[in-house]
């Protein structure tokens, strides 16, 4: 069984710093470009300071859903889950957790697909299952001005 291994983070590790708003938007766009069939961006408008309130939607085959329902399958019956990272500007940890959660889910799904089977690693299999079984909406920051 393949297991997760913990290691020390260097200064280049993405977990060693917080994203500013520009970096956050860029990371969301990169994630959407990496998995366009399963990831879409959405916007809730602008904050009081004029910054875009952008989020990301994760679910298997978003493109298929846009074209219409697939022969009566239960695509529309997936639970809708909304995660908001921070409501106040001084809560950066929740925002970072959601950015990395989205990256992990897509990475785990790609790993499982590359092996043409569900991974035996329970963490990878669980993360990949989120994409298959949930309509996940992530808004990393509700107040980028705070």
JSON list of C-alpha atoms in Angstrom, two decimals:
[
{"chain": "A", "resi": 1, "resn": "UNK", "atom": "CA", "xyz": [0.00, 0.00, 0.00]},
{"chain": "A", "resi": 2, "resn": "UNK", "atom": "CA", "xyz": [1.27, 3.46, -0.88]},
{"chain": "A", "resi": 3, "resn": "UNK", "atom": "CA", "xyz": [1.13, 5.78, 2.09]},
{"chain": "A", "resi": 4, "resn": "UNK", "atom": "CA", "xyz": [1.62, 9.46, 2.64]},
{"chain": "A", "resi": 5, "resn": "UNK", "atom": "CA", "xyz": [5.01, 10.44, 3.94]},
{"chain": "A", "resi": 6, "resn": "UNK", "atom": "CA", "xyz": [5.63, 13.59, 5.94]},
{"chain": "A", "resi": 7, "resn": "UNK", "atom": "CA", "xyz": [8.71, 15.66, 5.34]},
{"chain": "A", "resi": 8, "resn": "UNK", "atom": "CA", "xyz": [10.07, 19.04, 6.33]},
{"chain": "A", "resi": 9, "resn": "UNK", "atom": "CA", "xyz": [8.99, 22.07, 4.37]},
{"chain": "A", "resi": 10, "resn": "UNK", "atom": "CA", "xyz": [11.71, 24.24, 2.85]},
{"chain": "A", "resi": 11, "resn": "UNK", "atom": "CA", "xyz": [11.41, 27.95, 2.13]},
{"chain": "A", "resi": 12, "resn": "UNK", "atom": "CA", "xyz": [10.15, 27.04, -1.37]},
{"chain": "A", "resi": 13, "resn": "UNK", "atom": "CA", "xyz": [7.26, 25.01, 0.02]},
{"chain": "A", "resi": 14, "resn": "UNK", "atom": "CA", "xyz": [3.87, 26.60, -0.83]},
{"chain": "A", "resi": 15, "resn": "UNK", "atom": "CA", "xyz": [2.73, 26.01, 2.76]},
{"chain": "A", "resi": 16, "resn": "UNK", "atom": "CA", "xyz": [5.38, 28.37, 4.14]},
{"chain": "A", "resi": 17, "resn": "UNK", "atom": "CA", "xyz": [3.63, 31.61, 3.16]},
{"chain": "A", "resi": 18, "resn": "UNK", "atom": "CA", "xyz": [0.18, 33.05, 2.63]},
{"chain": "A", "resi": 19, "resn": "UNK", "atom": "CA", "xyz": [-1.22, 33.95, -0.79]},
{"chain": "A", "resi": 20, "resn": "UNK", "atom": "CA", "xyz": [-1.93, 37.59, -1.52]},
{"chain": "A", "resi": 21, "resn": "UNK", "atom": "CA", "xyz": [-5.10, 38.26, -3.52]},
{"chain": "A", "resi": 22, "resn": "UNK", "atom": "CA", "xyz": [-3.35, 38.30, -6.90]},
{"chain": "A", "resi": 23, "resn": "UNK", "atom": "CA", "xyz": [-1.60, 34.98, -6.17]},
{"chain": "A", "resi": 24, "resn": "UNK", "atom": "CA", "xyz": [-4.90, 33.48, -5.02]},
{"chain": "A", "resi": 25, "resn": "UNK", "atom": "CA", "xyz": [-6.63, 34.39, -8.30]},
{"chain": "A", "resi": 26, "resn": "UNK", "atom": "CA", "xyz": [-3.68, 33.09, -10.32]},
{"chain": "A", "resi": 27, "resn": "UNK", "atom": "CA", "xyz": [-3.69, 29.75, -8.46]},
{"chain": "A", "resi": 28, "resn": "UNK", "atom": "CA", "xyz": [-7.41, 29.30, -9.06]},
{"chain": "A", "resi": 29, "resn": "UNK", "atom": "CA", "xyz": [-6.94, 30.01, -12.77]},
{"chain": "A", "resi": 30, "resn": "UNK", "atom": "CA", "xyz": [-4.02, 27.56, -12.98]},
{"chain": "A", "resi": 31, "resn": "UNK", "atom": "CA", "xyz": [-6.10, 24.86, -11.30]},
{"chain": "A", "resi": 32, "resn": "UNK", "atom": "CA", "xyz": [-8.93, 25.45, -13.76]},
{"chain": "A", "resi": 33, "resn": "UNK", "atom": "CA", "xyz": [-6.49, 25.21, -16.69]},
{"chain": "A", "resi": 34, "resn": "UNK", "atom": "CA", "xyz": [-5.03, 21.98, -15.27]},
{"chain": "A", "resi": 35, "resn": "UNK", "atom": "CA", "xyz": [-8.43, 20.24, -15.09]},
{"chain": "A", "resi": 36, "resn": "UNK", "atom": "CA", "xyz": [-10.91, 22.13, -17.29]},
{"chain": "A", "resi": 37, "resn": "UNK", "atom": "CA", "xyz": [-13.43, 19.29, -17.42]},
{"chain": "A", "resi": 38, "resn": "UNK", "atom": "CA", "xyz": [-13.74, 19.12, -13.63]},
{"chain": "A", "resi": 39, "resn": "UNK", "atom": "CA", "xyz": [-13.01, 22.68, -12.50]},
{"chain": "A", "resi": 40, "resn": "UNK", "atom": "CA", "xyz": [-14.75, 25.95, -13.25]},
{"chain": "A", "resi": 41, "resn": "UNK", "atom": "CA", "xyz": [-14.29, 29.44, -11.89]},
{"chain": "A", "resi": 42, "resn": "UNK", "atom": "CA", "xyz": [-17.11, 31.62, -10.63]},
{"chain": "A", "resi": 43, "resn": "UNK", "atom": "CA", "xyz": [-17.32, 35.20, -9.45]},
{"chain": "A", "resi": 44, "resn": "UNK", "atom": "CA", "xyz": [-19.62, 36.74, -6.87]},
{"chain": "A", "resi": 45, "resn": "UNK", "atom": "CA", "xyz": [-18.79, 40.28, -7.92]},
{"chain": "A", "resi": 46, "resn": "UNK", "atom": "CA", "xyz": [-16.41, 42.67, -6.19]},
{"chain": "A", "resi": 47, "resn": "UNK", "atom": "CA", "xyz": [-15.55, 43.49, -2.62]},
{"chain": "A", "resi": 48, "resn": "UNK", "atom": "CA", "xyz": [-16.00, 46.99, -1.18]},
{"chain": "A", "resi": 49, "resn": "UNK", "atom": "CA", "xyz": [-12.37, 47.63, -2.14]},
{"chain": "A", "resi": 50, "resn": "UNK", "atom": "CA", "xyz": [-12.95, 46.57, -5.75]},
{"chain": "A", "resi": 51, "resn": "UNK", "atom": "CA", "xyz": [-11.26, 43.15, -5.58]},
{"chain": "A", "resi": 52, "resn": "UNK", "atom": "CA", "xyz": [-12.95, 40.29, -7.38]},
{"chain": "A", "resi": 53, "resn": "UNK", "atom": "CA", "xyz": [-14.62, 37.65, -5.18]},
{"chain": "A", "resi": 54, "resn": "UNK", "atom": "CA", "xyz": [-13.68, 34.58, -7.19]},
{"chain": "A", "resi": 55, "resn": "UNK", "atom": "CA", "xyz": [-14.17, 30.96, -6.29]},
{"chain": "A", "resi": 56, "resn": "UNK", "atom": "CA", "xyz": [-13.79, 27.54, -7.80]},
{"chain": "A", "resi": 57, "resn": "UNK", "atom": "CA", "xyz": [-16.27, 24.74, -8.42]},
{"chain": "A", "resi": 58, "resn": "UNK", "atom": "CA", "xyz": [-15.06, 21.15, -8.35]},
{"chain": "A", "resi": 59, "resn": "UNK", "atom": "CA", "xyz": [-17.04, 18.22, -9.67]},
{"chain": "A", "resi": 60, "resn": "UNK", "atom": "CA", "xyz": [-16.56, 15.45, -12.19]},
{"chain": "A", "resi": 61, "resn": "UNK", "atom": "CA", "xyz": [-17.43, 16.41, -15.76]},
{"chain": "A", "resi": 62, "resn": "UNK", "atom": "CA", "xyz": [-18.62, 19.98, -15.43]},
{"chain": "A", "resi": 63, "resn": "UNK", "atom": "CA", "xyz": [-18.51, 20.18, -19.24]},
{"chain": "A", "resi": 64, "resn": "UNK", "atom": "CA", "xyz": [-20.98, 17.29, -19.49]},
{"chain": "A", "resi": 65, "resn": "UNK", "atom": "CA", "xyz": [-23.38, 19.06, -17.15]},
{"chain": "A", "resi": 66, "resn": "UNK", "atom": "CA", "xyz": [-23.21, 22.27, -19.17]},
{"chain": "A", "resi": 67, "resn": "UNK", "atom": "CA", "xyz": [-24.22, 20.35, -22.29]},
{"chain": "A", "resi": 68, "resn": "UNK", "atom": "CA", "xyz": [-27.21, 18.84, -20.47]},
{"chain": "A", "resi": 69, "resn": "UNK", "atom": "CA", "xyz": [-27.99, 15.79, -18.42]},
{"chain": "A", "resi": 70, "resn": "UNK", "atom": "CA", "xyz": [-26.40, 12.54, -19.50]},
{"chain": "A", "resi": 71, "resn": "UNK", "atom": "CA", "xyz": [-29.12, 10.08, -20.48]},
{"chain": "A", "resi": 72, "resn": "UNK", "atom": "CA", "xyz": [-31.04, 10.36, -17.22]},
{"chain": "A", "resi": 73, "resn": "UNK", "atom": "CA", "xyz": [-28.14, 9.69, -14.87]},
{"chain": "A", "resi": 74, "resn": "UNK", "atom": "CA", "xyz": [-28.13, 11.09, -11.36]},
{"chain": "A", "resi": 75, "resn": "UNK", "atom": "CA", "xyz": [-25.60, 13.88, -11.97]},
{"chain": "A", "resi": 76, "resn": "UNK", "atom": "CA", "xyz": [-28.01, 16.46, -10.56]},
{"chain": "A", "resi": 77, "resn": "UNK", "atom": "CA", "xyz": [-28.46, 14.52, -7.31]},
{"chain": "A", "resi": 78, "resn": "UNK", "atom": "CA", "xyz": [-24.97, 15.17, -5.96]},
{"chain": "A", "resi": 79, "resn": "UNK", "atom": "CA", "xyz": [-24.86, 17.04, -2.66]},
{"chain": "A", "resi": 80, "resn": "UNK", "atom": "CA", "xyz": [-23.95, 20.69, -3.04]},
{"chain": "A", "resi": 81, "resn": "UNK", "atom": "CA", "xyz": [-21.25, 21.74, -0.59]},
{"chain": "A", "resi": 82, "resn": "UNK", "atom": "CA", "xyz": [-20.08, 25.32, -0.11]},
{"chain": "A", "resi": 83, "resn": "UNK", "atom": "CA", "xyz": [-16.85, 26.11, 1.73]},
{"chain": "A", "resi": 84, "resn": "UNK", "atom": "CA", "xyz": [-15.86, 29.69, 2.60]},
{"chain": "A", "resi": 85, "resn": "UNK", "atom": "CA", "xyz": [-12.28, 30.28, 3.72]},
{"chain": "A", "resi": 86, "resn": "UNK", "atom": "CA", "xyz": [-12.52, 33.58, 5.55]},
{"chain": "A", "resi": 87, "resn": "UNK", "atom": "CA", "xyz": [-15.07, 36.27, 6.25]},
{"chain": "A", "resi": 88, "resn": "UNK", "atom": "CA", "xyz": [-12.63, 38.62, 7.92]},
{"chain": "A", "resi": 89, "resn": "UNK", "atom": "CA", "xyz": [-9.36, 39.78, 6.44]},
{"chain": "A", "resi": 90, "resn": "UNK", "atom": "CA", "xyz": [-7.30, 38.56, 9.39]},
{"chain": "A", "resi": 91, "resn": "UNK", "atom": "CA", "xyz": [-8.18, 34.87, 8.94]},
{"chain": "A", "resi": 92, "resn": "UNK", "atom": "CA", "xyz": [-5.69, 33.70, 6.30]},
{"chain": "A", "resi": 93, "resn": "UNK", "atom": "CA", "xyz": [-5.39, 30.10, 7.49]},
{"chain": "A", "resi": 94, "resn": "UNK", "atom": "CA", "xyz": [-8.85, 29.06, 6.30]},
{"chain": "A", "resi": 95, "resn": "UNK", "atom": "CA", "xyz": [-8.18, 30.59, 2.89]},
{"chain": "A", "resi": 96, "resn": "UNK", "atom": "CA", "xyz": [-4.89, 28.68, 2.57]},
{"chain": "A", "resi": 97, "resn": "UNK", "atom": "CA", "xyz": [-6.50, 25.43, 3.67]},
{"chain": "A", "resi": 98, "resn": "UNK", "atom": "CA", "xyz": [-9.15, 25.67, 0.95]},
{"chain": "A", "resi": 99, "resn": "UNK", "atom": "CA", "xyz": [-6.64, 26.51, -1.79]},
{"chain": "A", "resi": 100, "resn": "UNK", "atom": "CA", "xyz": [-4.59, 23.45, -0.86]},
{"chain": "A", "resi": 101, "resn": "UNK", "atom": "CA", "xyz": [-7.70, 21.27, -0.46]},
{"chain": "A", "resi": 102, "resn": "UNK", "atom": "CA", "xyz": [-8.74, 22.05, -4.05]},
{"chain": "A", "resi": 103, "resn": "UNK", "atom": "CA", "xyz": [-5.24, 21.26, -5.32]},
{"chain": "A", "resi": 104, "resn": "UNK", "atom": "CA", "xyz": [-5.13, 18.01, -3.34]},
{"chain": "A", "resi": 105, "resn": "UNK", "atom": "CA", "xyz": [-8.51, 16.82, -4.64]},
{"chain": "A", "resi": 106, "resn": "UNK", "atom": "CA", "xyz": [-7.52, 17.40, -8.27]},
{"chain": "A", "resi": 107, "resn": "UNK", "atom": "CA", "xyz": [-4.07, 15.86, -7.75]},
{"chain": "A", "resi": 108, "resn": "UNK", "atom": "CA", "xyz": [-5.54, 12.78, -6.03]},
{"chain": "A", "resi": 109, "resn": "UNK", "atom": "CA", "xyz": [-8.09, 12.36, -8.80]},
{"chain": "A", "resi": 110, "resn": "UNK", "atom": "CA", "xyz": [-5.43, 12.61, -11.51]},
{"chain": "A", "resi": 111, "resn": "UNK", "atom": "CA", "xyz": [-3.29, 10.07, -9.64]},
{"chain": "A", "resi": 112, "resn": "UNK", "atom": "CA", "xyz": [-6.21, 7.64, -9.44]},
{"chain": "A", "resi": 113, "resn": "UNK", "atom": "CA", "xyz": [-7.08, 8.12, -13.11]},
{"chain": "A", "resi": 114, "resn": "UNK", "atom": "CA", "xyz": [-3.48, 7.64, -14.19]},
{"chain": "A", "resi": 115, "resn": "UNK", "atom": "CA", "xyz": [-3.45, 4.25, -12.52]},
{"chain": "A", "resi": 116, "resn": "UNK", "atom": "CA", "xyz": [-6.77, 3.36, -14.20]},
{"chain": "A", "resi": 117, "resn": "UNK", "atom": "CA", "xyz": [-8.19, 2.27, -10.89]},
{"chain": "A", "resi": 118, "resn": "UNK", "atom": "CA", "xyz": [-9.06, 3.70, -7.53]},
{"chain": "A", "resi": 119, "resn": "UNK", "atom": "CA", "xyz": [-5.98, 4.06, -5.42]},
{"chain": "A", "resi": 120, "resn": "UNK", "atom": "CA", "xyz": [-5.46, 1.68, -2.51]},
{"chain": "A", "resi": 121, "resn": "UNK", "atom": "CA", "xyz": [-4.26, 4.60, -0.42]},
{"chain": "A", "resi": 122, "resn": "UNK", "atom": "CA", "xyz": [-7.41, 5.54, 1.55]},
{"chain": "A", "resi": 123, "resn": "UNK", "atom": "CA", "xyz": [-6.54, 9.26, 1.63]},
{"chain": "A", "resi": 124, "resn": "UNK", "atom": "CA", "xyz": [-6.08, 9.46, -2.12]},
{"chain": "A", "resi": 125, "resn": "UNK", "atom": "CA", "xyz": [-9.21, 7.39, -2.76]},
{"chain": "A", "resi": 126, "resn": "UNK", "atom": "CA", "xyz": [-11.29, 9.57, -0.43]},
{"chain": "A", "resi": 127, "resn": "UNK", "atom": "CA", "xyz": [-10.09, 12.80, -2.04]},
{"chain": "A", "resi": 128, "resn": "UNK", "atom": "CA", "xyz": [-10.78, 11.44, -5.54]},
{"chain": "A", "resi": 129, "resn": "UNK", "atom": "CA", "xyz": [-14.26, 10.35, -4.40]},
{"chain": "A", "resi": 130, "resn": "UNK", "atom": "CA", "xyz": [-15.08, 13.94, -3.40]},
{"chain": "A", "resi": 131, "resn": "UNK", "atom": "CA", "xyz": [-14.71, 14.98, -7.02]},
{"chain": "A", "resi": 132, "resn": "UNK", "atom": "CA", "xyz": [-16.86, 12.08, -8.27]},
{"chain": "A", "resi": 133, "resn": "UNK", "atom": "CA", "xyz": [-19.64, 12.34, -5.68]},
{"chain": "A", "resi": 134, "resn": "UNK", "atom": "CA", "xyz": [-19.92, 16.00, -4.66]},
{"chain": "A", "resi": 135, "resn": "UNK", "atom": "CA", "xyz": [-20.60, 19.35, -6.25]},
{"chain": "A", "resi": 136, "resn": "UNK", "atom": "CA", "xyz": [-18.05, 21.37, -4.27]},
{"chain": "A", "resi": 137, "resn": "UNK", "atom": "CA", "xyz": [-18.05, 25.18, -4.36]},
{"chain": "A", "resi": 138, "resn": "UNK", "atom": "CA", "xyz": [-15.04, 26.83, -2.73]},
{"chain": "A", "resi": 139, "resn": "UNK", "atom": "CA", "xyz": [-14.80, 30.56, -2.02]},
{"chain": "A", "resi": 140, "resn": "UNK", "atom": "CA", "xyz": [-11.35, 31.02, -0.48]},
{"chain": "A", "resi": 141, "resn": "UNK", "atom": "CA", "xyz": [-12.01, 34.58, 0.70]},
{"chain": "A", "resi": 142, "resn": "UNK", "atom": "CA", "xyz": [-15.21, 36.50, 1.23]},
{"chain": "A", "resi": 143, "resn": "UNK", "atom": "CA", "xyz": [-13.39, 39.63, 2.40]},
{"chain": "A", "resi": 144, "resn": "UNK", "atom": "CA", "xyz": [-10.07, 40.20, 0.63]},
{"chain": "A", "resi": 145, "resn": "UNK", "atom": "CA", "xyz": [-9.95, 43.81, 1.86]},
{"chain": "A", "resi": 146, "resn": "UNK", "atom": "CA", "xyz": [-9.83, 43.12, 5.60]}
]
